[in-house]
Amino acid sequence: MSHRENFVNREIALIDILDTVLDKGVAIKGDIVISIAGIDLVYLDLKVLISSVETLVQSAQDDLVSSLSSENMDREKEALARATERS
Amino acid sequence: MARLLYLYGIALKDEVEDKEFSQMKTIDGKNNVEVIAYGECAAIVSPVEVEEFGEEVLEVKTNQMDWVQEKAYLHHEILMELKEMATLIPMKFCTILESETSLEKKMDAHETEWAILLQKLSGKEEWNVKIYNHPGQLKEQVAEHHPDIQKKREEISQMSKGMQYLQKKKLDQFIDEQVVQEQQSYVNQIHRDWSDLCEETAEKKVWNKSVTGKEEDMCWNCAYLIDKEQVEKFLSSVTKANEEGESTGWHIEVTGPWPVYHFSTLSKSEVE
């Protein structure tokens, strides 16, 4: 198996996607209705994040976000829960 | 109903002209993707309604994390699909234009620059690397093998109990600092090796443990722009580093290929 096959399309953490699409990509000024100024995830309230992850798990079950496996969401939810317990 | 345009990205007209987009998902799940050509480039958009994506509505919705997560994920998913079809300059989440006229104005101003950028990005991929380290092994290594530490230990053993306590604390701190140094030099070395295989690199902020939820330290977070021909070599180097570093607590995570989010900035960081 090539290395590429081994790595390609591995599941990406939701937080990684958020960090990138909210912060990177080309930003166009003017004429834009709204541009979300880089939301810094590091400073986001983790509790808010957890509750919204829970919402997403729910919607994944409702097939709303069918491609996000609930197993993956559960894992992330656990990780976030651990993080808040510690803080 | 007033119509806004949600802009996903810019591609070369030649690459998208004869492609079929009607089956694709869109950000609102209602309207279809449209391709608006201008000069050599084409904007990939889908109409959205003011009631859902207007300025005032978005100000409220972007504070609802569940909405942001669902839509940002969808944005990413759509861009992933588009990138399979053509070389793409990806737009930031919620890049919305007021009308076709304002889109044309943007295209007019930047079409040449975008076309050059697209040619440069053609055949390249963005890969993202995160390097984690469980400091246990490095700590042990430093504590046992660092010459200064052996010497300090002997000195401490000659001291009074109170002094010993203080000096031991200091020594622990010193060990931690050495571990961080070790981590940094490992990361620097490996990044240098990888950079040789890449067109460009973009260092990202490392996340603290409350964000990663991991026991390991995140020591490196970086995006790499790599020519497709070099990707296999790059990934093989990552695999090798993962195998070699395992015993000293290293773990490398690679994801990709991503839309080229980190390498689409123009000469000016923002398009005026």
mmCIF file of C-alpha atoms in Angstrom:
data_model
loop_
_atom_site.group_PDB
_atom_site.id
_atom_site.type_symbol
_atom_site.label_atom_id
_atom_site.label_comp_id
_atom_site.label_asym_id
_atom_site.label_seq_id
_atom_site.Cartn_x
_atom_site.Cartn_y
_atom_site.Cartn_z
ATOM 1 C CA MET A 1 0.000 0.000 0.000
ATOM 2 C CA SER A 2 1.312 3.464 -0.809
ATOM 3 C CA HIS A 3 1.835 5.926 2.010
ATOM 4 C CA ARG A 4 -0.750 8.115 0.401
ATOM 5 C CA GLU A 5 -3.473 5.492 0.698
ATOM 6 C CA ASN A 6 -2.443 5.073 4.276
ATOM 7 C CA PHE A 7 -2.930 8.731 5.152
ATOM 8 C CA VAL A 8 -5.486 10.128 2.751
ATOM 9 C CA ASN A 9 -8.942 10.973 4.067
ATOM 10 C CA ARG A 10 -8.187 10.053 7.619
ATOM 11 C CA GLU A 11 -10.769 11.515 9.879
ATOM 12 C CA ILE A 12 -10.009 15.106 10.721
ATOM 13 C CA ALA A 13 -10.903 16.464 14.126
ATOM 14 C CA LEU A 14 -13.760 18.921 14.019
ATOM 15 C CA ILE A 15 -11.704 21.397 15.965
ATOM 16 C CA ASP A 16 -9.016 21.296 13.271
ATOM 17 C CA ILE A 17 -11.581 22.095 10.598
ATOM 18 C CA LEU A 18 -13.027 24.948 12.628
ATOM 19 C CA ASP A 19 -9.602 26.354 13.369
ATOM 20 C CA THR A 20 -8.815 26.373 9.665
ATOM 21 C CA VAL A 21 -11.996 27.463 7.915
ATOM 22 C CA LEU A 22 -12.735 30.237 10.388
ATOM 23 C CA ASP A 23 -9.219 31.549 10.283
ATOM 24 C CA LYS A 24 -7.680 30.659 6.928
ATOM 25 C CA GLY A 25 -8.685 30.831 3.327
ATOM 26 C CA VAL A 26 -8.856 34.048 1.397
ATOM 27 C CA ALA A 27 -10.590 36.893 3.165
ATOM 28 C CA ILE A 28 -12.220 39.485 0.979
ATOM 29 C CA LYS A 29 -12.958 42.916 2.330
ATOM 30 C CA GLY A 30 -15.708 45.296 1.352
ATOM 31 C CA ASP A 31 -18.993 44.317 -0.247
ATOM 32 C CA ILE A 32 -18.948 41.342 2.020
ATOM 33 C CA VAL A 33 -21.995 41.133 4.181
ATOM 34 C CA ILE A 34 -20.001 39.762 7.029
ATOM 35 C CA SER A 35 -16.579 38.384 7.534
ATOM 36 C CA ILE A 36 -16.015 36.534 10.690
ATOM 37 C CA ALA A 37 -12.904 37.882 12.263
ATOM 38 C CA GLY A 38 -10.629 34.979 13.179
ATOM 39 C CA ILE A 39 -12.421 33.302 16.025
ATOM 40 C CA ASP A 40 -9.628 32.025 18.152
ATOM 41 C CA LEU A 41 -10.661 28.571 19.231
ATOM 42 C CA VAL A 42 -8.096 28.460 21.951
ATOM 43 C CA TYR A 43 -10.051 31.115 23.784
ATOM 44 C CA LEU A 44 -13.477 29.734 23.087
ATOM 45 C CA ASP A 45 -15.352 28.662 26.116
ATOM 46 C CA LEU A 46 -14.874 24.913 26.211
ATOM 47 C CA LYS A 47 -18.239 24.438 27.843
ATOM 48 C CA VAL A 48 -19.906 26.098 24.891
ATOM 49 C CA LEU A 49 -17.902 23.862 22.624
ATOM 50 C CA ILE A 50 -18.929 20.725 24.467
ATOM 51 C CA SER A 51 -22.580 21.573 24.471
ATOM 52 C CA SER A 52 -22.423 22.240 20.772
ATOM 53 C CA VAL A 53 -20.565 19.014 20.146
ATOM 54 C CA GLU A 54 -23.409 17.308 21.920
ATOM 55 C CA THR A 55 -25.836 19.052 19.615
ATOM 56 C CA LEU A 56 -23.830 17.847 16.667
ATOM 57 C CA VAL A 57 -23.857 14.286 17.935
ATOM 58 C CA GLN A 58 -27.600 14.591 18.127
ATOM 59 C CA SER A 59 -27.853 15.910 14.610
ATOM 60 C CA ALA A 60 -25.466 13.246 13.363
ATOM 61 C CA GLN A 61 -27.884 10.693 14.708
ATOM 62 C CA ASP A 62 -30.637 12.499 12.903
ATOM 63 C CA ASP A 63 -28.553 12.049 9.785
ATOM 64 C CA LEU A 64 -28.289 15.776 9.443
ATOM 65 C CA VAL A 65 -24.557 15.610 9.351
ATOM 66 C CA SER A 66 -24.383 12.058 8.143
ATOM 67 C CA SER A 67 -20.727 12.083 7.253
ATOM 68 C CA LEU A 68 -19.637 12.934 10.764
ATOM 69 C CA SER A 69 -19.611 9.573 12.421
ATOM 70 C CA SER A 70 -21.095 9.654 15.881
ATOM 71 C CA GLU A 71 -18.235 7.494 17.055
ATOM 72 C CA ASN A 72 -15.853 10.249 16.122
ATOM 73 C CA MET A 73 -18.033 12.826 17.814
ATOM 74 C CA ASP A 74 -18.176 10.741 20.959
ATOM 75 C CA ARG A 75 -14.426 10.576 21.000
ATOM 76 C CA GLU A 76 -14.136 14.316 20.663
ATOM 77 C CA LYS A 77 -16.775 14.898 23.226
ATOM 78 C CA GLU A 78 -14.857 12.755 25.682
ATOM 79 C CA ALA A 79 -11.661 14.596 24.897
ATOM 80 C CA LEU A 80 -13.325 17.931 25.508
ATOM 81 C CA ALA A 81 -14.981 16.697 28.664
ATOM 82 C CA ARG A 82 -11.601 15.602 29.981
ATOM 83 C CA ALA A 83 -10.211 18.999 29.135
ATOM 84 C CA THR A 84 -12.803 20.897 31.123
ATOM 85 C CA GLU A 85 -12.573 18.589 34.092
ATOM 86 C CA ARG A 86 -8.917 19.373 34.243
ATOM 87 C CA SER A 87 -9.291 23.119 33.932
ATOM 88 C CA MET B 1 -36.481 37.655 -1.830
ATOM 89 C CA ALA B 2 -33.075 39.311 -2.022
ATOM 90 C CA ARG B 3 -30.343 37.033 -3.238
ATOM 91 C CA LEU B 4 -26.849 36.945 -1.818
ATOM 92 C CA LEU B 5 -23.969 34.912 -3.181
ATOM 93 C CA TYR B 6 -21.998 32.565 -0.976
ATOM 94 C CA LEU B 7 -18.528 32.300 -2.490
ATOM 95 C CA TYR B 8 -16.714 28.958 -2.033
ATOM 96 C CA GLY B 9 -13.668 29.572 -4.135
ATOM 97 C CA ILE B 10 -12.044 30.624 -7.375
ATOM 98 C CA ALA B 11 -10.892 28.220 -10.074
ATOM 99 C CA LEU B 12 -9.551 28.499 -13.599
ATOM 100 C CA LYS B 13 -12.413 28.762 -16.053
ATOM 101 C CA ASP B 14 -10.927 26.068 -18.292
ATOM 102 C CA GLU B 15 -10.946 23.565 -15.439
ATOM 103 C CA VAL B 16 -14.566 23.995 -14.420
ATOM 104 C CA GLU B 17 -16.393 24.964 -17.610
ATOM 105 C CA ASP B 18 -17.552 21.486 -18.530
ATOM 106 C CA LYS B 19 -17.969 20.114 -15.013
ATOM 107 C CA GLU B 20 -21.259 19.131 -13.476
ATOM 108 C CA PHE B 21 -22.023 20.782 -10.120
ATOM 109 C CA SER B 22 -25.759 20.285 -9.798
ATOM 110 C CA GLN B 23 -25.457 17.225 -7.546
ATOM 111 C CA MET B 24 -23.208 18.998 -5.074
ATOM 112 C CA LYS B 25 -24.165 19.935 -1.564
ATOM 113 C CA THR B 26 -24.476 23.638 -0.851
ATOM 114 C CA ILE B 27 -24.209 25.687 2.315
ATOM 115 C CA ASP B 28 -27.971 26.230 2.610
ATOM 116 C CA GLY B 29 -28.988 22.835 1.260
ATOM 117 C CA LYS B 30 -31.482 24.463 -1.089
ATOM 118 C CA ASN B 31 -29.923 26.300 -4.001
ATOM 119 C CA ASN B 32 -27.506 24.727 -6.478
ATOM 120 C CA VAL B 33 -23.899 25.595 -7.124
ATOM 121 C CA GLU B 34 -23.366 28.130 -9.887
ATOM 122 C CA VAL B 35 -20.210 28.938 -11.809
ATOM 123 C CA ILE B 36 -19.710 32.558 -12.769
ATOM 124 C CA ALA B 37 -16.891 32.959 -15.268
ATOM 125 C CA TYR B 38 -14.844 36.099 -15.552
ATOM 126 C CA GLY B 39 -11.766 36.332 -17.770
ATOM 127 C CA GLU B 40 -9.558 33.321 -17.122
ATOM 128 C CA CYS B 41 -11.173 32.611 -13.757
ATOM 129 C CA ALA B 42 -14.491 31.377 -12.489
ATOM 130 C CA ALA B 43 -16.169 31.968 -9.160
ATOM 131 C CA ILE B 44 -17.930 29.006 -7.596
ATOM 132 C CA VAL B 45 -20.929 30.220 -5.655
ATOM 133 C CA SER B 46 -24.391 29.297 -4.527
ATOM 134 C CA PRO B 47 -27.198 31.758 -3.867
ATOM 135 C CA VAL B 48 -28.266 32.148 -0.236
ATOM 136 C CA GLU B 49 -31.174 34.033 1.226
ATOM 137 C CA VAL B 50 -30.971 37.185 3.317
ATOM 138 C CA GLU B 51 -33.247 35.524 5.864
ATOM 139 C CA GLU B 52 -30.576 32.926 6.518
ATOM 140 C CA PHE B 53 -27.282 34.614 5.610
ATOM 141 C CA GLY B 54 -27.988 38.322 5.871
ATOM 142 C CA GLU B 55 -25.705 40.437 8.005
ATOM 143 C CA GLU B 56 -28.000 40.772 10.986
ATOM 144 C CA VAL B 57 -28.969 37.113 10.991
ATOM 145 C CA LEU B 58 -25.332 36.053 10.764
ATOM 146 C CA GLU B 59 -24.368 38.221 13.678
ATOM 147 C CA VAL B 60 -26.697 36.148 15.822
ATOM 148 C CA LYS B 61 -25.954 32.792 14.217
ATOM 149 C CA THR B 62 -22.205 33.093 14.408
ATOM 150 C CA ASN B 63 -22.584 33.222 18.158
ATOM 151 C CA GLN B 64 -24.369 29.895 18.133
ATOM 152 C CA MET B 65 -21.607 27.358 18.201
ATOM 153 C CA ASP B 66 -23.777 24.520 16.962
ATOM 154 C CA TRP B 67 -24.699 26.507 13.871
ATOM 155 C CA VAL B 68 -21.081 27.529 13.288
ATOM 156 C CA GLN B 69 -19.865 23.952 13.653
ATOM 157 C CA GLU B 70 -22.457 22.472 11.355
ATOM 158 C CA LYS B 71 -22.027 25.098 8.647
ATOM 159 C CA ALA B 72 -18.251 25.374 8.927
ATOM 160 C CA TYR B 73 -18.031 21.610 8.549
ATOM 161 C CA LEU B 74 -20.296 21.788 5.535
ATOM 162 C CA HIS B 75 -18.187 24.594 4.056
ATOM 163 C CA HIS B 76 -15.133 22.400 4.428
ATOM 164 C CA GLU B 77 -16.885 19.383 2.946
ATOM 165 C CA ILE B 78 -17.943 21.359 -0.123
ATOM 166 C CA LEU B 79 -14.433 22.726 -0.583
ATOM 167 C CA MET B 80 -13.001 19.218 -0.286
ATOM 168 C CA GLU B 81 -15.286 18.134 -3.083
ATOM 169 C CA LEU B 82 -14.471 21.158 -5.251
ATOM 170 C CA LYS B 83 -10.760 20.654 -4.825
ATOM 171 C CA GLU B 84 -11.154 17.183 -6.358
ATOM 172 C CA MET B 85 -12.618 18.785 -9.463
ATOM 173 C CA ALA B 86 -10.216 21.658 -10.029
ATOM 174 C CA THR B 87 -7.340 23.650 -8.574
ATOM 175 C CA LEU B 88 -9.075 25.905 -6.104
ATOM 176 C CA ILE B 89 -8.422 29.089 -4.161
ATOM 177 C CA PRO B 90 -10.514 28.379 -1.070
ATOM 178 C CA MET B 91 -12.466 31.172 0.584
ATOM 179 C CA LYS B 92 -12.896 31.686 4.259
ATOM 180 C CA PHE B 93 -16.091 30.488 5.943
ATOM 181 C CA CYS B 94 -19.030 32.827 5.267
ATOM 182 C CA THR B 95 -17.610 34.844 2.416
ATOM 183 C CA ILE B 96 -20.824 36.333 1.126
ATOM 184 C CA LEU B 97 -21.299 38.905 -1.593
ATOM 185 C CA GLU B 98 -24.243 41.216 -1.949
ATOM 186 C CA SER B 99 -24.865 40.687 -5.622
ATOM 187 C CA GLU B 100 -23.500 39.420 -8.875
ATOM 188 C CA THR B 101 -22.359 42.970 -9.603
ATOM 189 C CA SER B 102 -20.198 43.113 -6.508
ATOM 190 C CA LEU B 103 -18.764 39.702 -7.362
ATOM 191 C CA GLU B 104 -17.903 40.913 -10.848
ATOM 192 C CA LYS B 105 -16.202 43.952 -9.388
ATOM 193 C CA LYS B 106 -14.026 41.681 -7.249
ATOM 194 C CA MET B 107 -13.280 39.397 -10.164
ATOM 195 C CA ASP B 108 -12.362 42.349 -12.320
ATOM 196 C CA ALA B 109 -9.914 43.632 -9.747
ATOM 197 C CA HIS B 110 -8.233 40.318 -8.946
ATOM 198 C CA GLU B 111 -8.734 37.998 -11.872
ATOM 199 C CA THR B 112 -5.162 38.325 -13.173
ATOM 200 C CA GLU B 113 -3.610 37.778 -9.773
ATOM 201 C CA TRP B 114 -5.906 34.831 -9.078
ATOM 202 C CA ALA B 115 -5.072 33.213 -12.401
ATOM 203 C CA ILE B 116 -1.356 33.420 -11.625
ATOM 204 C CA LEU B 117 -1.890 32.000 -8.158
ATOM 205 C CA LEU B 118 -3.991 29.144 -9.538
ATOM 206 C CA GLN B 119 -1.298 28.239 -12.020
ATOM 207 C CA LYS B 120 1.204 28.207 -9.193
ATOM 208 C CA LEU B 121 -1.035 26.014 -7.026
ATOM 209 C CA SER B 122 -1.799 23.557 -9.797
ATOM 210 C CA GLY B 123 -0.529 20.067 -8.976
ATOM 211 C CA LYS B 124 0.195 20.980 -5.361
ATOM 212 C CA GLU B 125 -1.451 19.734 -2.194
ATOM 213 C CA GLU B 126 -1.745 21.002 1.354
ATOM 214 C CA TRP B 127 -0.925 18.545 4.119
ATOM 215 C CA ASN B 128 -1.168 19.281 7.794
ATOM 216 C CA VAL B 129 1.194 17.880 10.403
ATOM 217 C CA LYS B 130 0.880 17.863 14.154
ATOM 218 C CA ILE B 131 3.699 16.518 16.288
ATOM 219 C CA TYR B 132 3.017 15.325 19.802
ATOM 220 C CA ASN B 133 5.422 14.230 22.485
ATOM 221 C CA HIS B 134 4.857 12.365 25.691
ATOM 222 C CA PRO B 135 7.649 13.911 27.762
ATOM 223 C CA GLY B 136 8.117 10.893 30.065
ATOM 224 C CA GLN B 137 10.883 9.223 28.076
ATOM 225 C CA LEU B 138 12.736 12.424 27.292
ATOM 226 C CA LYS B 139 12.586 13.380 30.950
ATOM 227 C CA GLU B 140 14.106 10.092 31.953
ATOM 228 C CA GLN B 141 16.772 10.431 29.313
ATOM 229 C CA VAL B 142 17.707 13.926 30.439
ATOM 230 C CA ALA B 143 17.634 13.015 34.123
ATOM 231 C CA GLU B 144 19.910 10.039 33.585
ATOM 232 C CA HIS B 145 22.300 11.249 30.952
ATOM 233 C CA HIS B 146 22.664 15.009 31.199
ATOM 234 C CA PRO B 147 26.177 15.611 32.631
ATOM 235 C CA ASP B 148 25.181 18.751 34.587
ATOM 236 C CA ILE B 149 22.420 16.880 36.310
ATOM 237 C CA GLN B 150 24.649 14.093 37.603
ATOM 238 C CA LYS B 151 26.973 16.714 39.030
ATOM 239 C CA LYS B 152 24.127 18.680 40.607
ATOM 240 C CA ARG B 153 22.724 15.530 42.201
ATOM 241 C CA GLU B 154 26.011 14.823 43.917
ATOM 242 C CA GLU B 155 26.211 18.390 45.162
ATOM 243 C CA ILE B 156 22.682 18.203 46.502
ATOM 244 C CA SER B 157 23.353 14.999 48.418
ATOM 245 C CA GLN B 158 25.933 16.905 50.465
ATOM 246 C CA MET B 159 23.469 19.656 51.447
ATOM 247 C CA SER B 160 21.218 20.127 54.456
ATOM 248 C CA LYS B 161 17.646 18.758 54.288
ATOM 249 C CA GLY B 162 16.038 22.165 53.737
ATOM 250 C CA MET B 163 18.509 23.103 51.043
ATOM 251 C CA GLN B 164 18.042 19.713 49.394
ATOM 252 C CA TYR B 165 14.316 20.277 49.025
ATOM 253 C CA LEU B 166 14.791 23.628 47.340
ATOM 254 C CA GLN B 167 17.614 22.507 45.108
ATOM 255 C CA LYS B 168 15.717 19.395 44.034
ATOM 256 C CA LYS B 169 12.833 21.561 42.967
ATOM 257 C CA LYS B 170 15.207 23.705 40.986
ATOM 258 C CA LEU B 171 16.701 20.618 39.418
ATOM 259 C CA ASP B 172 13.262 19.356 38.362
ATOM 260 C CA GLN B 173 12.637 22.687 36.736
ATOM 261 C CA PHE B 174 15.954 22.464 34.945
ATOM 262 C CA ILE B 175 15.039 18.999 33.655
ATOM 263 C CA ASP B 176 11.729 20.287 32.335
ATOM 264 C CA GLU B 177 13.494 23.091 30.522
ATOM 265 C CA GLN B 178 15.918 20.638 28.956
ATOM 266 C CA VAL B 179 12.996 18.499 27.798
ATOM 267 C CA VAL B 180 11.374 21.499 26.099
ATOM 268 C CA GLN B 181 14.706 22.251 24.433
ATOM 269 C CA GLU B 182 14.985 18.660 23.259
ATOM 270 C CA GLN B 183 11.464 18.832 21.869
ATOM 271 C CA GLN B 184 12.208 22.055 20.049
ATOM 272 C CA SER B 185 15.393 20.798 18.470
ATOM 273 C CA TYR B 186 13.678 17.586 17.345
ATOM 274 C CA VAL B 187 10.859 19.578 15.761
ATOM 275 C CA ASN B 188 13.255 22.048 14.116
ATOM 276 C CA GLN B 189 15.321 19.273 12.602
ATOM 277 C CA ILE B 190 12.367 17.354 11.244
ATOM 278 C CA HIS B 191 10.751 20.518 9.893
ATOM 279 C CA ARG B 192 13.965 21.391 8.059
ATOM 280 C CA ASP B 193 14.045 17.941 6.475
ATOM 281 C CA TRP B 194 10.439 18.195 5.369
ATOM 282 C CA SER B 195 10.806 21.766 4.119
ATOM 283 C CA ASP B 196 13.275 20.499 1.530
ATOM 284 C CA LEU B 197 10.473 18.415 0.021
ATOM 285 C CA CYS B 198 7.932 21.262 0.077
ATOM 286 C CA GLU B 199 7.087 24.318 -1.968
ATOM 287 C CA GLU B 200 5.982 26.336 1.035
ATOM 288 C CA THR B 201 5.258 25.891 4.722
ATOM 289 C CA ALA B 202 2.922 27.702 7.097
ATOM 290 C CA GLU B 203 3.515 27.357 10.800
ATOM 291 C CA LYS B 204 0.373 27.238 12.921
ATOM 292 C CA LYS B 205 -0.163 27.877 16.578
ATOM 293 C CA VAL B 206 0.349 24.863 18.813
ATOM 294 C CA TRP B 207 -2.666 24.040 20.946
ATOM 295 C CA ASN B 208 -2.531 23.580 24.665
ATOM 296 C CA LYS B 209 -3.778 20.447 26.360
ATOM 297 C CA SER B 210 -7.193 21.811 27.190
ATOM 298 C CA VAL B 211 -7.816 22.114 23.467
ATOM 299 C CA THR B 212 -6.273 18.845 22.301
ATOM 300 C CA GLY B 213 -7.566 16.759 25.212
ATOM 301 C CA LYS B 214 -4.393 14.704 24.957
ATOM 302 C CA GLU B 215 -1.819 13.789 27.560
ATOM 303 C CA GLU B 216 0.993 14.515 25.126
ATOM 304 C CA ASP B 217 2.374 17.991 24.485
ATOM 305 C CA MET B 218 1.647 19.368 21.054
ATOM 306 C CA CYS B 219 5.064 20.508 19.905
ATOM 307 C CA TRP B 220 4.442 21.395 16.287
ATOM 308 C CA ASN B 221 1.483 22.337 14.106
ATOM 309 C CA CYS B 222 2.228 23.211 10.522
ATOM 310 C CA ALA B 223 0.781 23.159 7.012
ATOM 311 C CA TYR B 224 2.913 22.071 4.077
ATOM 312 C CA LEU B 225 2.354 22.810 0.401
ATOM 313 C CA ILE B 226 3.752 19.874 -1.534
ATOM 314 C CA ASP B 227 3.996 18.997 -5.181
ATOM 315 C CA LYS B 228 1.919 15.862 -5.806
ATOM 316 C CA GLU B 229 5.016 14.095 -7.055
ATOM 317 C CA GLN B 230 6.737 14.668 -3.722
ATOM 318 C CA VAL B 231 3.842 13.697 -1.478
ATOM 319 C CA GLU B 232 4.752 10.009 -1.358
ATOM 320 C CA LYS B 233 8.297 10.857 -0.323
ATOM 321 C CA PHE B 234 7.020 13.270 2.310
ATOM 322 C CA LEU B 235 4.595 10.762 3.777
ATOM 323 C CA SER B 236 7.202 8.054 3.783
ATOM 324 C CA SER B 237 9.467 10.370 5.759
ATOM 325 C CA VAL B 238 6.641 10.978 8.228
ATOM 326 C CA THR B 239 6.034 7.248 8.591
ATOM 327 C CA LYS B 240 9.719 6.620 9.198
ATOM 328 C CA ALA B 241 9.914 9.413 11.782
ATOM 329 C CA ASN B 242 6.867 7.978 13.526
ATOM 330 C CA GLU B 243 8.488 4.567 13.797
ATOM 331 C CA GLU B 244 11.823 5.923 14.951
ATOM 332 C CA GLY B 245 10.354 8.376 17.436
ATOM 333 C CA GLU B 246 7.924 6.014 19.118
ATOM 334 C CA SER B 247 10.349 4.892 21.806
ATOM 335 C CA THR B 248 11.064 8.483 22.828
ATOM 336 C CA GLY B 249 7.390 9.400 23.065
ATOM 337 C CA TRP B 250 6.946 11.033 19.683
ATOM 338 C CA HIS B 251 3.775 10.763 17.708
ATOM 339 C CA ILE B 252 3.103 12.467 14.391
ATOM 340 C CA GLU B 253 -0.374 13.035 13.011
ATOM 341 C CA VAL B 254 -0.864 13.826 9.349
ATOM 342 C CA THR B 255 -4.081 14.911 7.651
ATOM 343 C CA GLY B 256 -4.748 15.795 4.060
ATOM 344 C CA PRO B 257 -4.845 16.635 1.342
ATOM 345 C CA TRP B 258 -6.688 19.799 2.441
ATOM 346 C CA PRO B 259 -7.947 22.602 0.243
ATOM 347 C CA VAL B 260 -4.971 24.975 0.122
ATOM 348 C CA TYR B 261 -6.338 27.151 2.924
ATOM 349 C CA HIS B 262 -2.915 28.259 4.126
ATOM 350 C CA PHE B 263 -1.341 29.014 0.771
ATOM 351 C CA SER B 264 -3.903 31.104 -1.023
ATOM 352 C CA THR B 265 -3.020 34.444 0.406
ATOM 353 C CA LEU B 266 -2.231 36.990 -2.239
ATOM 354 C CA SER B 267 0.574 39.509 -2.179
ATOM 355 C CA LYS B 268 -1.535 41.528 0.203
ATOM 356 C CA SER B 269 -2.901 39.379 2.982
ATOM 357 C CA GLU B 270 -6.439 40.562 2.334
ATOM 358 C CA VAL B 271 -8.227 41.400 -0.846
ATOM 359 C CA GLU B 272 -9.400 44.969 -0.650
#
